[in-house]
Amino acid sequence: RLLDFKTIQTNNLHSAFEMLPNGLALVTATGRLLYANQAARALMRENDAMRVVEGRFTMRDDEAAVALSQALAAASRGPLLC
């Protein structure tokens, strides 16, 4: 029964993500792409600034790629407390 509920939750979350007008990409701390909604996939097709290479989300510009890597590393350490 718990599995059915988890499946329903996952399907609902997926549907909600797909309905977002903005791009949403879920990535690991190393940039491995886990999920991209329809809007994010469209952005990646239309804009070569961001792309997926060998399963990793990255930026074409080297400086932007470094900034993305740093942001993912910081996020993986936990939330920032102000």
GROMACS .gro file of N, CA, C and O in nm:
model
  328
    1ARG      N    1   0.083  -0.121   0.000
    1ARG     CA    2   0.000   0.000   0.000
    1ARG      C    3   0.087   0.127   0.000
    1ARG      O    4   0.057   0.221  -0.069
    2LEU      N    5   0.194   0.126   0.076
    2LEU     CA    6   0.285   0.241   0.081
    2LEU      C    7   0.347   0.266  -0.056
    2LEU      O    8   0.359   0.380  -0.099
    3LEU      N    9   0.381   0.160  -0.127
    3LEU     CA   10   0.440   0.173  -0.259
    3LEU      C   11   0.342   0.243  -0.354
    3LEU      O   12   0.381   0.329  -0.432
    4ASP      N   13   0.216   0.208  -0.347
    4ASP     CA   14   0.116   0.272  -0.432
    4ASP      C   15   0.110   0.422  -0.405
    4ASP      O   16   0.101   0.502  -0.498
    5PHE      N   17   0.115   0.460  -0.278
    5PHE     CA   18   0.111   0.602  -0.241
    5PHE      C   19   0.234   0.673  -0.294
    5PHE      O   20   0.226   0.784  -0.347
    6LYS      N   21   0.351   0.612  -0.282
    6LYS     CA   22   0.475   0.672  -0.331
    6LYS      C   23   0.469   0.688  -0.483
    6LYS      O   24   0.513   0.790  -0.537
    7THR      N   25   0.413   0.590  -0.552
    7THR     CA   26   0.400   0.599  -0.697
    7THR      C   27   0.309   0.714  -0.736
    7THR      O   28   0.339   0.792  -0.827
    8ILE      N   29   0.198   0.728  -0.664
    8ILE     CA   30   0.104   0.837  -0.690
    8ILE      C   31   0.172   0.971  -0.665
    8ILE      O   32   0.161   1.064  -0.745
    9GLN      N   33   0.245   0.982  -0.554
    9GLN     CA   34   0.316   1.107  -0.523
    9GLN      C   35   0.417   1.141  -0.632
    9GLN      O   36   0.426   1.256  -0.676
   10THR      N   37   0.491   1.043  -0.677
   10THR     CA   38   0.592   1.065  -0.781
   10THR      C   39   0.526   1.109  -0.910
   10THR      O   40   0.572   1.204  -0.975
   11ASN      N   41   0.418   1.043  -0.948
   11ASN     CA   42   0.348   1.080  -1.071
   11ASN      C   43   0.291   1.221  -1.062
   11ASN      O   44   0.296   1.297  -1.158
   12ASN      N   45   0.236   1.257  -0.946
   12ASN     CA   46   0.182   1.392  -0.928
   12ASN      C   47   0.292   1.497  -0.934
   12ASN      O   48   0.273   1.604  -0.992
   13LEU      N   49   0.406   1.468  -0.874
   13LEU     CA   50   0.519   1.561  -0.876
   13LEU      C   51   0.568   1.580  -1.020
   13LEU      O   52   0.593   1.692  -1.065
   14HIS      N   53   0.581   1.470  -1.090
   14HIS     CA   54   0.623   1.476  -1.230
   14HIS      C   55   0.526   1.561  -1.311
   14HIS      O   56   0.567   1.648  -1.389
   15SER      N   57   0.398   1.541  -1.294
   15SER     CA   58   0.298   1.618  -1.366
   15SER      C   59   0.307   1.767  -1.332
   15SER      O   60   0.298   1.852  -1.420
   16ALA      N   61   0.326   1.797  -1.204
   16ALA     CA   62   0.338   1.937  -1.162
   16ALA      C   63   0.462   2.001  -1.223
   16ALA      O   64   0.456   2.114  -1.271
   17PHE      N   65   0.574   1.931  -1.223
   17PHE     CA   66   0.697   1.983  -1.282
   17PHE      C   67   0.679   2.010  -1.431
   17PHE      O   68   0.727   2.109  -1.484
   18GLU      N   69   0.611   1.920  -1.500
   18GLU     CA   70   0.592   1.936  -1.644
   18GLU      C   71   0.503   2.055  -1.677
   18GLU      O   72   0.514   2.113  -1.783
   19MET      N   73   0.414   2.093  -1.586
   19MET     CA   74   0.323   2.204  -1.610
   19MET      C   75   0.388   2.340  -1.582
   19MET      O   76   0.332   2.443  -1.618
   20LEU      N   77   0.504   2.342  -1.519
   20LEU     CA   78   0.570   2.469  -1.489
   20LEU      C   79   0.609   2.540  -1.617
   20LEU      O   80   0.660   2.479  -1.710
   21PRO      N   81   0.586   2.672  -1.624
   21PRO     CA   82   0.624   2.745  -1.744
   21PRO      C   83   0.775   2.771  -1.752
   21PRO      O   84   0.828   2.798  -1.859
   22ASN      N   85   0.843   2.760  -1.640
   22ASN     CA   86   0.988   2.783  -1.635
   22ASN      C   87   1.062   2.650  -1.637
   22ASN      O   88   1.012   2.549  -1.591
   23GLY      N   89   1.184   2.657  -1.685
   23GLY     CA   90   1.267   2.537  -1.689
   23GLY      C   91   1.309   2.493  -1.550
   23GLY      O   92   1.345   2.576  -1.466
   24LEU      N   93   1.305   2.363  -1.527
   24LEU     CA   94   1.347   2.305  -1.400
   24LEU      C   95   1.435   2.185  -1.430
   24LEU      O   96   1.394   2.094  -1.502
   25ALA      N   97   1.555   2.186  -1.377
   25ALA     CA   98   1.647   2.074  -1.394
   25ALA      C   99   1.691   2.029  -1.255
   25ALA      O  100   1.730   2.111  -1.173
   26LEU      N  101   1.681   1.900  -1.230
   26LEU     CA  102   1.730   1.843  -1.105
   26LEU      C  103   1.862   1.773  -1.136
   26LEU      O  104   1.869   1.687  -1.224
   27VAL      N  105   1.966   1.815  -1.063
   27VAL     CA  106   2.099   1.761  -1.087
   27VAL      C  107   2.163   1.720  -0.955
   27VAL      O  108   2.125   1.768  -0.849
   28THR      N  109   2.261   1.632  -0.965
   28THR     CA  110   2.337   1.593  -0.847
   28THR      C  111   2.443   1.699  -0.819
   28THR      O  112   2.461   1.792  -0.898
   29ALA      N  113   2.516   1.682  -0.711
   29ALA     CA  114   2.622   1.776  -0.674
   29ALA      C  115   2.732   1.781  -0.780
   29ALA      O  116   2.803   1.881  -0.791
   30THR      N  117   2.744   1.676  -0.859
   30THR     CA  118   2.846   1.674  -0.965
   30THR      C  119   2.789   1.716  -1.100
   30THR      O  120   2.859   1.712  -1.200
   31GLY      N  121   2.662   1.755  -1.103
   31GLY     CA  122   2.600   1.801  -1.227
   31GLY      C  123   2.532   1.695  -1.310
   31GLY      O  124   2.484   1.723  -1.419
   32ARG      N  125   2.527   1.571  -1.259
   32ARG     CA  126   2.457   1.466  -1.335
   32ARG      C  127   2.310   1.500  -1.342
   32ARG      O  128   2.246   1.523  -1.240
   33LEU      N  129   2.257   1.504  -1.462
   33LEU     CA  130   2.117   1.541  -1.482
   33LEU      C  131   2.027   1.425  -1.443
   33LEU      O  132   2.037   1.315  -1.496
   34LEU      N  133   1.939   1.451  -1.347
   34LEU     CA  134   1.843   1.351  -1.303
   34LEU      C  135   1.709   1.369  -1.372
   34LEU      O  136   1.639   1.272  -1.401
   35TYR      N  137   1.673   1.494  -1.396
   35TYR     CA  138   1.543   1.524  -1.455
   35TYR      C  139   1.544   1.666  -1.512
   35TYR      O  140   1.604   1.756  -1.454
   36ALA      N  141   1.478   1.684  -1.622
   36ALA     CA  142   1.456   1.817  -1.679
   36ALA      C  143   1.312   1.821  -1.729
   36ALA      O  144   1.270   1.730  -1.801
   37ASN      N  145   1.238   1.923  -1.689
   37ASN     CA  146   1.101   1.932  -1.736
   37ASN      C  147   1.100   1.979  -1.881
   37ASN      O  148   1.203   2.012  -1.940
   38GLN      N  149   0.981   1.982  -1.940
   38GLN     CA  150   0.966   2.016  -2.081
   38GLN      C  151   1.024   2.153  -2.111
   38GLN      O  152   1.092   2.172  -2.212
   39ALA      N  153   1.001   2.251  -2.025
   39ALA     CA  154   1.052   2.386  -2.047
   39ALA      C  155   1.205   2.388  -2.046
   39ALA      O  156   1.268   2.456  -2.127
   40ALA      N  157   1.266   2.314  -1.956
   40ALA     CA  158   1.413   2.307  -1.950
   40ALA      C  159   1.469   2.238  -2.074
   40ALA      O  160   1.570   2.282  -2.130
   41ARG      N  161   1.404   2.131  -2.116
   41ARG     CA  162   1.450   2.062  -2.236
   41ARG      C  163   1.441   2.154  -2.358
   41ARG      O  164   1.531   2.154  -2.443
   42ALA      N  165   1.334   2.233  -2.366
   42ALA     CA  166   1.320   2.328  -2.477
   42ALA      C  167   1.430   2.433  -2.473
   42ALA      O  168   1.488   2.467  -2.577
   43LEU      N  169   1.461   2.484  -2.354
   43LEU     CA  170   1.569   2.582  -2.340
   43LEU      C  171   1.703   2.524  -2.386
   43LEU      O  172   1.781   2.590  -2.453
   44MET      N  173   1.728   2.400  -2.350
   44MET     CA  174   1.854   2.338  -2.389
   44MET      C  175   1.861   2.315  -2.540
   44MET      O  176   1.968   2.323  -2.598
   45ARG      N  177   1.746   2.289  -2.602
   45ARG     CA  178   1.744   2.272  -2.748
   45ARG      C  179   1.765   2.406  -2.818
   45ARG      O  180   1.834   2.415  -2.919
   46GLU      N  181   1.704   2.513  -2.765
   46GLU     CA  182   1.705   2.643  -2.831
   46GLU      C  183   1.827   2.727  -2.798
   46GLU      O  184   1.861   2.818  -2.874
   47ASN      N  185   1.892   2.701  -2.686
   47ASN     CA  186   1.999   2.787  -2.638
   47ASN      C  187   2.120   2.699  -2.610
   47ASN      O  188   2.119   2.619  -2.517
   48ASP      N  189   2.224   2.715  -2.688
   48ASP     CA  190   2.340   2.627  -2.669
   48ASP      C  191   2.430   2.669  -2.554
   48ASP      O  192   2.536   2.613  -2.534
   49ALA      N  193   2.390   2.770  -2.477
   49ALA     CA  194   2.470   2.812  -2.361
   49ALA      C  195   2.470   2.704  -2.253
   49ALA      O  196   2.568   2.686  -2.182
   50MET      N  197   2.358   2.633  -2.240
   50MET     CA  198   2.352   2.523  -2.144
   50MET      C  199   2.325   2.395  -2.219
   50MET      O  200   2.254   2.393  -2.320
   51ARG      N  201   2.385   2.288  -2.171
   51ARG     CA  202   2.374   2.162  -2.244
   51ARG      C  203   2.400   2.045  -2.151
   51ARG      O  204   2.445   2.064  -2.037
   52VAL      N  205   2.374   1.928  -2.201
   52VAL     CA  206   2.404   1.804  -2.128
   52VAL      C  207   2.509   1.730  -2.209
   52VAL      O  208   2.490   1.701  -2.327
   53VAL      N  209   2.622   1.704  -2.144
   53VAL     CA  210   2.732   1.632  -2.206
   53VAL      C  211   2.762   1.509  -2.121
   53VAL      O  212   2.790   1.522  -2.002
   54GLU      N  213   2.751   1.391  -2.183
   54GLU     CA  214   2.775   1.265  -2.113
   54GLU      C  215   2.694   1.257  -1.985
   54GLU      O  216   2.743   1.215  -1.880
   55GLY      N  217   2.567   1.303  -1.993
   55GLY     CA  218   2.477   1.293  -1.879
   55GLY      C  219   2.492   1.401  -1.774
   55GLY      O  220   2.421   1.401  -1.674
   56ARG      N  221   2.584   1.495  -1.796
   56ARG     CA  222   2.607   1.602  -1.699
   56ARG      C  223   2.560   1.735  -1.755
   56ARG      O  224   2.589   1.770  -1.869
   57PHE      N  225   2.488   1.810  -1.672
   57PHE     CA  226   2.441   1.943  -1.707
   57PHE      C  227   2.559   2.038  -1.695
   57PHE      O  228   2.629   2.040  -1.594
   58THR      N  229   2.584   2.116  -1.799
   58THR     CA  230   2.697   2.207  -1.796
   58THR      C  231   2.667   2.330  -1.882
   58THR      O  232   2.564   2.337  -1.946
   59MET      N  233   2.759   2.422  -1.879
   59MET     CA  234   2.747   2.545  -1.956
   59MET      C  235   2.856   2.545  -2.063
   59MET      O  236   2.966   2.496  -2.040
   60ARG      N  237   2.826   2.602  -2.177
   60ARG     CA  238   2.924   2.608  -2.285
   60ARG      C  239   3.040   2.702  -2.248
   60ARG      O  240   3.156   2.671  -2.272
   61ASP      N  241   3.010   2.815  -2.187
   61ASP     CA  242   3.111   2.912  -2.147
   61ASP      C  243   3.189   2.859  -2.027
   61ASP      O  244   3.129   2.817  -1.927
   62ASP      N  245   3.320   2.859  -2.035
   62ASP     CA  246   3.404   2.804  -1.928
   62ASP      C  247   3.381   2.872  -1.794
   62ASP      O  248   3.374   2.806  -1.690
   63GLU      N  249   3.371   3.004  -1.796
   63GLU     CA  250   3.351   3.079  -1.671
   63GLU      C  251   3.215   3.042  -1.608
   63GLU      O  252   3.205   3.023  -1.487
   64ALA      N  253   3.114   3.031  -1.691
   64ALA     CA  254   2.981   2.993  -1.641
   64ALA      C  255   2.982   2.849  -1.591
   64ALA      O  256   2.916   2.817  -1.491
   65ALA      N  257   3.057   2.761  -1.657
   65ALA     CA  258   3.066   2.622  -1.613
   65ALA      C  259   3.131   2.612  -1.475
   65ALA      O  260   3.088   2.534  -1.391
   66VAL      N  261   3.235   2.692  -1.453
   66VAL     CA  262   3.301   2.695  -1.322
   66VAL      C  263   3.204   2.747  -1.216
   66VAL      O  264   3.193   2.691  -1.107
   67ALA      N  265   3.131   2.854  -1.248
   67ALA     CA  266   3.034   2.909  -1.153
   67ALA      C  267   2.926   2.808  -1.120
   67ALA      O  268   2.885   2.794  -1.004
   68LEU      N  269   2.879   2.733  -1.220
   68LEU     CA  270   2.779   2.629  -1.197
   68LEU      C  271   2.834   2.520  -1.105
   68LEU      O  272   2.769   2.480  -1.009
   69SER      N  273   2.956   2.476  -1.132
   69SER     CA  274   3.018   2.373  -1.048
   69SER      C  275   3.032   2.420  -0.904
   69SER      O  276   3.007   2.344  -0.810
   70GLN      N  277   3.072   2.544  -0.886
   70GLN     CA  278   3.086   2.599  -0.751
   70GLN      C  279   2.950   2.609  -0.681
   70GLN      O  280   2.939   2.579  -0.562
   71ALA      N  281   2.848   2.650  -0.755
   71ALA     CA  282   2.714   2.661  -0.696
   71ALA      C  283   2.660   2.524  -0.656
   71ALA      O  284   2.601   2.508  -0.549
   72LEU      N  285   2.684   2.422  -0.740
   72LEU     CA  286   2.638   2.287  -0.706
   72LEU      C  287   2.712   2.233  -0.585
   72LEU      O  288   2.652   2.170  -0.498
   73ALA      N  289   2.843   2.259  -0.578
   73ALA     CA  290   2.922   2.214  -0.462
   73ALA      C  291   2.872   2.281  -0.335
   73ALA      O  292   2.856   2.216  -0.231
   74ALA      N  293   2.844   2.410  -0.342
   74ALA     CA  294   2.795   2.484  -0.224
   74ALA      C  295   2.658   2.430  -0.183
   74ALA      O  296   2.632   2.412  -0.063
   75ALA      N  297   2.572   2.405  -0.280
   75ALA     CA  298   2.438   2.353  -0.249
   75ALA      C  299   2.445   2.215  -0.185
   75ALA      O  300   2.364   2.182  -0.099
   76SER      N  301   2.543   2.136  -0.226
   76SER     CA  302   2.554   2.001  -0.172
   76SER      C  303   2.599   2.001  -0.026
   76SER      O  304   2.579   1.902   0.046
   77ARG      N  305   2.655   2.112   0.020
   77ARG     CA  306   2.698   2.121   0.159
   77ARG      C  307   2.583   2.157   0.251
   77ARG      O  308   2.596   2.154   0.373
   78GLY      N  309   2.470   2.193   0.194
   78GLY     CA  310   2.353   2.222   0.276
   78GLY      C  311   2.307   2.365   0.258
   78GLY      O  312   2.371   2.443   0.189
   79PRO      N  313   2.197   2.399   0.321
   79PRO     CA  314   2.140   2.533   0.304
   79PRO      C  315   2.228   2.639   0.366
   79PRO      O  316   2.298   2.617   0.464
   80LEU      N  317   2.223   2.756   0.304
   80LEU     CA  318   2.294   2.872   0.358
   80LEU      C  319   2.208   2.933   0.467
   80LEU      O  320   2.089   2.952   0.449
   81LEU      N  321   2.267   2.962   0.579
   81LEU     CA  322   2.194   3.024   0.689
   81LEU      C  323   2.237   3.169   0.700
   81LEU      O  324   2.355   3.198   0.712
   82CYS      N  325   2.141   3.258   0.694
   82CYS     CA  326   2.173   3.401   0.701
   82CYS      C  327   2.146   3.454   0.839
   82CYS      O  328   2.066   3.412   0.911
   0.00000   0.00000   0.00000
